[in-house]
Structures are given as structure tokens and as C-alpha cells.
Amino acid sequence: TDGSTTLSTTFNSTGEKTLTVTGDTVEPETVNVTVVSPVERTFEVSSTAVNVGDNVTVDVTLTNNRRTEADISYNITGAPASFDNDRTETVQGEDTETFTHTFSYDSAGDREINLESLGVSSAITVQVSKATVPLDITANPTDPTPGENITFTVERTDTNEEVDGIDLQFERTD
């Protein structure tokens, strides 16, 4: 033989580890190793304040620290029920890939977006608000006589389209 001996060990947790080899006829030899998680999952959300119907983009970054290809599963919580949130992606060994997912909400309220495997402390709150549009209200006639009906027209100033179904509230000054 070439005078070398192979020793092996495994660790059940991640972090910095110190290995020391000793023996009757050798000087103690120490080596430090960093044990990494086989898979790392992180995510980012495009915006934490959107309107109903606006797109929310979630970028999920998967790191495969193994030396071989791996199928990595994750679940995006807090997404709308119509969104297929159970995902499995293939990532090559010792590689990192980002996967982008886009969806929107059809009602207002706060949503907690998270990756199921990360735990509550990683959740990001997205505030979904009702959309507002700029309006222009005109009266016809603008100089009515007492008892004459007044017609109000409401238009969106961004599209100049008439708007139906709006509840107008008046403050009379007579």
C-alpha cells in the first residue's frame, strides 16, 4: 500500500465541525469541515403592497448542495386557491436555481406568503388593497332651476370611459 488509511464519518447536523485524528504512532491532526444542509430554500416577493388583480411574483431559490442531481419539493403558502402551490423542481448537483411564480388575488386583505418548509418566521405579509381609479364627475345642467332634475355623468379620467354602478353621495348646501 501507499501508507495511507481512509477514515470516514457522518454528521447528523449542519455547521462547523472539527475532526481530530490521533493514534499511538502519529501526531494528532485536526481538520475543520463545514457540514451544509443538503438543500436550501429561500424566497422573495416582488411587492408587499398590491391592488386586487395586480400580479405578485414569488421567486423561489433552491440550492442543491449534494454532488448529484436532486428533485426538490416546496409549497408556497398564502397563494390563491387557484394557484398550484405544490412544486417539485430538478436542480443539478452543487447548483442554485431560481424559479419564478406569478399570481394575483381577487379580494382585498393581508396575505402571509411563505415556503411551507421554512416556518412562520420567514413569512412575508402582502397587503392587497381594493383598486381605485381617478374619476371625473360632471353635472348637466350646471345651472338648474328649482325642482329641475340634474344628471350626473361619471367617467374614468385614465380611459375616458363612462362608469356604471357607482353610488354617489351628495352633500346638499340648500
PDB file of C-alpha atoms in Angstrom:
ATOM      1  CA  THR A   1       0.000   0.000   0.000  1.00  0.00           C
ATOM      2  CA  ASP A   2       0.940   3.648  -0.187  1.00  0.00           C
ATOM      3  CA  GLY A   3       0.831   4.087   3.577  1.00  0.00           C
ATOM      4  CA  SER A   4      -2.493   5.924   3.610  1.00  0.00           C
ATOM      5  CA  THR A   5      -5.573   4.978   5.529  1.00  0.00           C
ATOM      6  CA  THR A   6      -9.094   6.120   4.786  1.00  0.00           C
ATOM      7  CA  LEU A   7     -11.331   7.123   7.654  1.00  0.00           C
ATOM      8  CA  SER A   8     -14.944   8.168   7.279  1.00  0.00           C
ATOM      9  CA  THR A   9     -17.652   9.626   9.443  1.00  0.00           C
ATOM     10  CA  THR A  10     -21.064  11.265   9.100  1.00  0.00           C
ATOM     11  CA  PHE A  11     -22.733  14.126  10.946  1.00  0.00           C
ATOM     12  CA  ASN A  12     -26.409  14.458  11.821  1.00  0.00           C
ATOM     13  CA  SER A  13     -26.432  18.256  11.961  1.00  0.00           C
ATOM     14  CA  THR A  14     -25.121  21.201   9.978  1.00  0.00           C
ATOM     15  CA  GLY A  15     -22.430  23.672  10.999  1.00  0.00           C
ATOM     16  CA  GLU A  16     -18.713  23.851  11.678  1.00  0.00           C
ATOM     17  CA  LYS A  17     -17.211  20.530  12.810  1.00  0.00           C
ATOM     18  CA  THR A  18     -13.718  19.673  13.945  1.00  0.00           C
ATOM     19  CA  LEU A  19     -12.211  16.261  13.345  1.00  0.00           C
ATOM     20  CA  THR A  20      -9.084  15.161  15.128  1.00  0.00           C
ATOM     21  CA  VAL A  21      -7.143  12.054  14.211  1.00  0.00           C
ATOM     22  CA  THR A  22      -4.893  10.592  16.889  1.00  0.00           C
ATOM     23  CA  GLY A  23      -3.049   7.354  17.311  1.00  0.00           C
ATOM     24  CA  ASP A  24      -0.165   5.680  19.095  1.00  0.00           C
ATOM     25  CA  THR A  25       2.357   6.411  16.349  1.00  0.00           C
ATOM     26  CA  VAL A  26       1.042   9.665  14.832  1.00  0.00           C
ATOM     27  CA  GLU A  27       0.923  13.266  15.840  1.00  0.00           C
ATOM     28  CA  PRO A  28      -2.668  14.483  16.360  1.00  0.00           C
ATOM     29  CA  GLU A  29      -4.006  16.039  13.158  1.00  0.00           C
ATOM     30  CA  THR A  30      -7.045  18.340  13.125  1.00  0.00           C
ATOM     31  CA  VAL A  31      -9.221  19.324  10.203  1.00  0.00           C
ATOM     32  CA  ASN A  32     -12.253  21.621  10.172  1.00  0.00           C
ATOM     33  CA  VAL A  33     -15.233  20.911   7.933  1.00  0.00           C
ATOM     34  CA  THR A  34     -18.479  22.739   7.335  1.00  0.00           C
ATOM     35  CA  VAL A  35     -21.475  20.463   7.126  1.00  0.00           C
ATOM     36  CA  VAL A  36     -24.129  22.110   4.928  1.00  0.00           C
ATOM     37  CA  SER A  37     -27.784  21.333   4.531  1.00  0.00           C
ATOM     38  CA  PRO A  38     -28.324  19.093   1.508  1.00  0.00           C
ATOM     39  CA  VAL A  39     -30.966  21.526   0.228  1.00  0.00           C
ATOM     40  CA  GLU A  40     -31.552  25.213   0.881  1.00  0.00           C
ATOM     41  CA  ARG A  41     -34.808  27.022   0.043  1.00  0.00           C
ATOM     42  CA  THR A  42     -35.286  30.788   0.113  1.00  0.00           C
ATOM     43  CA  PHE A  43     -37.831  33.127  -1.462  1.00  0.00           C
ATOM     44  CA  GLU A  44     -38.527  36.760  -2.247  1.00  0.00           C
ATOM     45  CA  VAL A  45     -41.793  38.551  -3.028  1.00  0.00           C
ATOM     46  CA  SER A  46     -41.925  41.277  -5.705  1.00  0.00           C
ATOM     47  CA  SER A  47     -44.091  43.677  -3.705  1.00  0.00           C
ATOM     48  CA  THR A  48     -45.621  43.762  -0.246  1.00  0.00           C
ATOM     49  CA  ALA A  49     -48.410  46.163  -1.271  1.00  0.00           C
ATOM     50  CA  VAL A  50     -50.576  45.485  -4.336  1.00  0.00           C
ATOM     51  CA  ASN A  51     -54.104  46.131  -5.564  1.00  0.00           C
ATOM     52  CA  VAL A  52     -56.692  43.445  -6.234  1.00  0.00           C
ATOM     53  CA  GLY A  53     -55.855  41.920  -9.632  1.00  0.00           C
ATOM     54  CA  ASP A  54     -52.208  43.069  -9.636  1.00  0.00           C
ATOM     55  CA  ASN A  55     -49.563  40.420 -10.174  1.00  0.00           C
ATOM     56  CA  VAL A  56     -47.499  39.193  -7.237  1.00  0.00           C
ATOM     57  CA  THR A  57     -44.256  37.475  -8.189  1.00  0.00           C
ATOM     58  CA  VAL A  58     -42.588  34.977  -5.869  1.00  0.00           C
ATOM     59  CA  ASP A  59     -39.014  33.978  -6.703  1.00  0.00           C
ATOM     60  CA  VAL A  60     -38.062  30.683  -5.057  1.00  0.00           C
ATOM     61  CA  THR A  61     -34.322  29.974  -4.937  1.00  0.00           C
ATOM     62  CA  LEU A  62     -33.285  26.348  -4.495  1.00  0.00           C
ATOM     63  CA  THR A  63     -29.723  25.316  -3.720  1.00  0.00           C
ATOM     64  CA  ASN A  64     -28.712  21.686  -4.095  1.00  0.00           C
ATOM     65  CA  ASN A  65     -25.555  21.145  -2.016  1.00  0.00           C
ATOM     66  CA  ARG A  66     -25.424  17.467  -2.910  1.00  0.00           C
ATOM     67  CA  ARG A  67     -22.975  16.315  -5.522  1.00  0.00           C
ATOM     68  CA  THR A  68     -25.739  14.728  -7.597  1.00  0.00           C
ATOM     69  CA  GLU A  69     -28.953  15.997  -9.179  1.00  0.00           C
ATOM     70  CA  ALA A  70     -31.925  16.238  -6.819  1.00  0.00           C
ATOM     71  CA  ASP A  71     -35.670  16.757  -7.076  1.00  0.00           C
ATOM     72  CA  ILE A  72     -36.532  19.465  -4.547  1.00  0.00           C
ATOM     73  CA  SER A  73     -40.135  19.921  -3.422  1.00  0.00           C
ATOM     74  CA  TYR A  74     -41.670  23.045  -1.920  1.00  0.00           C
ATOM     75  CA  ASN A  75     -45.084  24.516  -1.222  1.00  0.00           C
ATOM     76  CA  ILE A  76     -45.893  28.231  -1.497  1.00  0.00           C
ATOM     77  CA  THR A  77     -48.434  29.014   1.214  1.00  0.00           C
ATOM     78  CA  GLY A  78     -50.671  32.076   1.135  1.00  0.00           C
ATOM     79  CA  ALA A  79     -51.159  31.930  -2.633  1.00  0.00           C
ATOM     80  CA  PRO A  80     -54.706  31.957  -4.063  1.00  0.00           C
ATOM     81  CA  ALA A  81     -56.548  28.621  -4.089  1.00  0.00           C
ATOM     82  CA  SER A  82     -56.443  28.613  -7.902  1.00  0.00           C
ATOM     83  CA  PHE A  83     -52.610  28.591  -7.843  1.00  0.00           C
ATOM     84  CA  ASP A  84     -50.900  25.185  -7.968  1.00  0.00           C
ATOM     85  CA  ASN A  85     -48.603  25.726  -4.983  1.00  0.00           C
ATOM     86  CA  ASP A  86     -47.116  22.207  -4.656  1.00  0.00           C
ATOM     87  CA  ARG A  87     -43.956  22.194  -6.763  1.00  0.00           C
ATOM     88  CA  THR A  88     -41.031  19.888  -7.446  1.00  0.00           C
ATOM     89  CA  GLU A  89     -38.029  21.151  -9.389  1.00  0.00           C
ATOM     90  CA  THR A  90     -34.887  19.327 -10.512  1.00  0.00           C
ATOM     91  CA  VAL A  91     -31.634  21.058  -9.570  1.00  0.00           C
ATOM     92  CA  GLN A  92     -28.231  19.815 -10.662  1.00  0.00           C
ATOM     93  CA  GLY A  93     -25.681  18.880  -8.019  1.00  0.00           C
ATOM     94  CA  GLU A  94     -23.857  21.758  -6.338  1.00  0.00           C
ATOM     95  CA  ASP A  95     -26.026  24.270  -8.174  1.00  0.00           C
ATOM     96  CA  THR A  96     -28.554  27.019  -7.399  1.00  0.00           C
ATOM     97  CA  GLU A  97     -31.614  27.862  -9.484  1.00  0.00           C
ATOM     98  CA  THR A  98     -34.403  30.401  -9.113  1.00  0.00           C
ATOM     99  CA  PHE A  99     -37.989  29.632 -10.133  1.00  0.00           C
ATOM    100  CA  THR A 100     -40.473  32.461 -10.672  1.00  0.00           C
ATOM    101  CA  HIS A 101     -44.190  32.130  -9.884  1.00  0.00           C
ATOM    102  CA  THR A 102     -46.805  34.795 -10.601  1.00  0.00           C
ATOM    103  CA  PHE A 103     -50.389  35.063  -9.364  1.00  0.00           C
ATOM    104  CA  SER A 104     -52.928  37.681  -8.283  1.00  0.00           C
ATOM    105  CA  TYR A 105     -55.604  37.996  -5.612  1.00  0.00           C
ATOM    106  CA  ASP A 106     -59.277  38.681  -6.354  1.00  0.00           C
ATOM    107  CA  SER A 107     -60.113  40.216  -2.970  1.00  0.00           C
ATOM    108  CA  ALA A 108     -58.564  42.686  -0.540  1.00  0.00           C
ATOM    109  CA  GLY A 109     -56.838  41.691   2.699  1.00  0.00           C
ATOM    110  CA  ASP A 110     -53.453  40.763   4.155  1.00  0.00           C
ATOM    111  CA  ARG A 111     -51.842  37.548   2.884  1.00  0.00           C
ATOM    112  CA  GLU A 112     -48.960  35.674   4.529  1.00  0.00           C
ATOM    113  CA  ILE A 113     -46.712  34.182   1.833  1.00  0.00           C
ATOM    114  CA  ASN A 114     -44.237  31.537   2.901  1.00  0.00           C
ATOM    115  CA  LEU A 115     -42.493  28.360   1.854  1.00  0.00           C
ATOM    116  CA  GLU A 116     -44.036  25.616   3.956  1.00  0.00           C
ATOM    117  CA  SER A 117     -40.642  24.160   4.878  1.00  0.00           C
ATOM    118  CA  LEU A 118     -39.256  27.484   6.214  1.00  0.00           C
ATOM    119  CA  GLY A 119     -41.617  28.093   9.120  1.00  0.00           C
ATOM    120  CA  VAL A 120     -43.652  31.075  10.241  1.00  0.00           C
ATOM    121  CA  SER A 121     -40.687  33.353  10.965  1.00  0.00           C
ATOM    122  CA  SER A 122     -39.937  33.531   7.228  1.00  0.00           C
ATOM    123  CA  ALA A 123     -43.428  34.659   6.186  1.00  0.00           C
ATOM    124  CA  ILE A 124     -43.799  37.873   4.195  1.00  0.00           C
ATOM    125  CA  THR A 125     -47.040  39.840   4.500  1.00  0.00           C
ATOM    126  CA  VAL A 126     -48.549  41.167   1.283  1.00  0.00           C
ATOM    127  CA  GLN A 127     -51.244  43.826   1.705  1.00  0.00           C
ATOM    128  CA  VAL A 128     -53.862  43.539  -1.032  1.00  0.00           C
ATOM    129  CA  SER A 129     -55.996  46.685  -1.412  1.00  0.00           C
ATOM    130  CA  LYS A 130     -59.051  47.486  -3.463  1.00  0.00           C
ATOM    131  CA  ALA A 131     -58.057  49.197  -6.682  1.00  0.00           C
ATOM    132  CA  THR A 132     -59.036  52.839  -7.067  1.00  0.00           C
ATOM    133  CA  VAL A 133     -59.312  54.769 -10.307  1.00  0.00           C
ATOM    134  CA  PRO A 134     -59.399  58.517 -10.949  1.00  0.00           C
ATOM    135  CA  LEU A 135     -62.905  59.800 -11.749  1.00  0.00           C
ATOM    136  CA  ASP A 136     -64.347  62.931 -13.306  1.00  0.00           C
ATOM    137  CA  ILE A 137     -67.938  63.868 -12.380  1.00  0.00           C
ATOM    138  CA  THR A 138     -69.938  66.335 -14.442  1.00  0.00           C
ATOM    139  CA  ALA A 139     -73.431  67.751 -13.846  1.00  0.00           C
ATOM    140  CA  ASN A 140     -75.968  68.665 -16.524  1.00  0.00           C
ATOM    141  CA  PRO A 141     -77.343  71.231 -16.295  1.00  0.00           C
ATOM    142  CA  THR A 142     -74.884  73.117 -14.116  1.00  0.00           C
ATOM    143  CA  ASP A 143     -77.384  75.929 -13.556  1.00  0.00           C
ATOM    144  CA  PRO A 144     -80.703  74.180 -12.800  1.00  0.00           C
ATOM    145  CA  THR A 145     -83.868  75.912 -11.759  1.00  0.00           C
ATOM    146  CA  PRO A 146     -85.614  74.824  -8.541  1.00  0.00           C
ATOM    147  CA  GLY A 147     -87.210  71.367  -8.968  1.00  0.00           C
ATOM    148  CA  GLU A 148     -85.280  70.561 -12.187  1.00  0.00           C
ATOM    149  CA  ASN A 149     -83.541  67.156 -12.382  1.00  0.00           C
ATOM    150  CA  ILE A 150     -79.767  67.114 -12.646  1.00  0.00           C
ATOM    151  CA  THR A 151     -77.970  64.284 -14.477  1.00  0.00           C
ATOM    152  CA  PHE A 152     -74.504  63.313 -13.309  1.00  0.00           C
ATOM    153  CA  THR A 153     -72.010  61.583 -15.592  1.00  0.00           C
ATOM    154  CA  VAL A 154     -69.052  59.726 -14.111  1.00  0.00           C
ATOM    155  CA  GLU A 155     -66.027  58.975 -16.319  1.00  0.00           C
ATOM    156  CA  ARG A 156     -62.686  57.418 -15.654  1.00  0.00           C
ATOM    157  CA  THR A 157     -60.042  60.065 -16.329  1.00  0.00           C
ATOM    158  CA  ASP A 158     -57.464  57.436 -17.289  1.00  0.00           C
ATOM    159  CA  THR A 159     -59.649  55.877 -20.065  1.00  0.00           C
ATOM    160  CA  ASN A 160     -62.478  58.436 -20.567  1.00  0.00           C
ATOM    161  CA  GLU A 161     -64.987  55.566 -20.307  1.00  0.00           C
ATOM    162  CA  GLU A 162     -68.312  56.086 -18.576  1.00  0.00           C
ATOM    163  CA  VAL A 163     -68.645  54.241 -15.290  1.00  0.00           C
ATOM    164  CA  ASP A 164     -71.869  52.496 -14.270  1.00  0.00           C
ATOM    165  CA  GLY A 165     -72.938  51.181 -10.888  1.00  0.00           C
ATOM    166  CA  ILE A 166     -71.329  53.874  -8.763  1.00  0.00           C
ATOM    167  CA  ASP A 167     -73.042  55.015  -5.583  1.00  0.00           C
ATOM    168  CA  LEU A 168     -72.844  58.798  -5.475  1.00  0.00           C
ATOM    169  CA  GLN A 169     -73.328  60.542  -2.160  1.00  0.00           C
ATOM    170  CA  PHE A 170     -74.333  64.187  -2.154  1.00  0.00           C
ATOM    171  CA  GLU A 171     -73.894  66.893   0.379  1.00  0.00           C
ATOM    172  CA  ARG A 172     -76.572  69.468  -0.248  1.00  0.00           C
ATOM    173  CA  THR A 173     -75.964  73.072   0.584  1.00  0.00           C
ATOM    174  CA  ASP A 174     -79.548  74.425   0.446  1.00  0.00           C
TER     175      ASP A 174
END
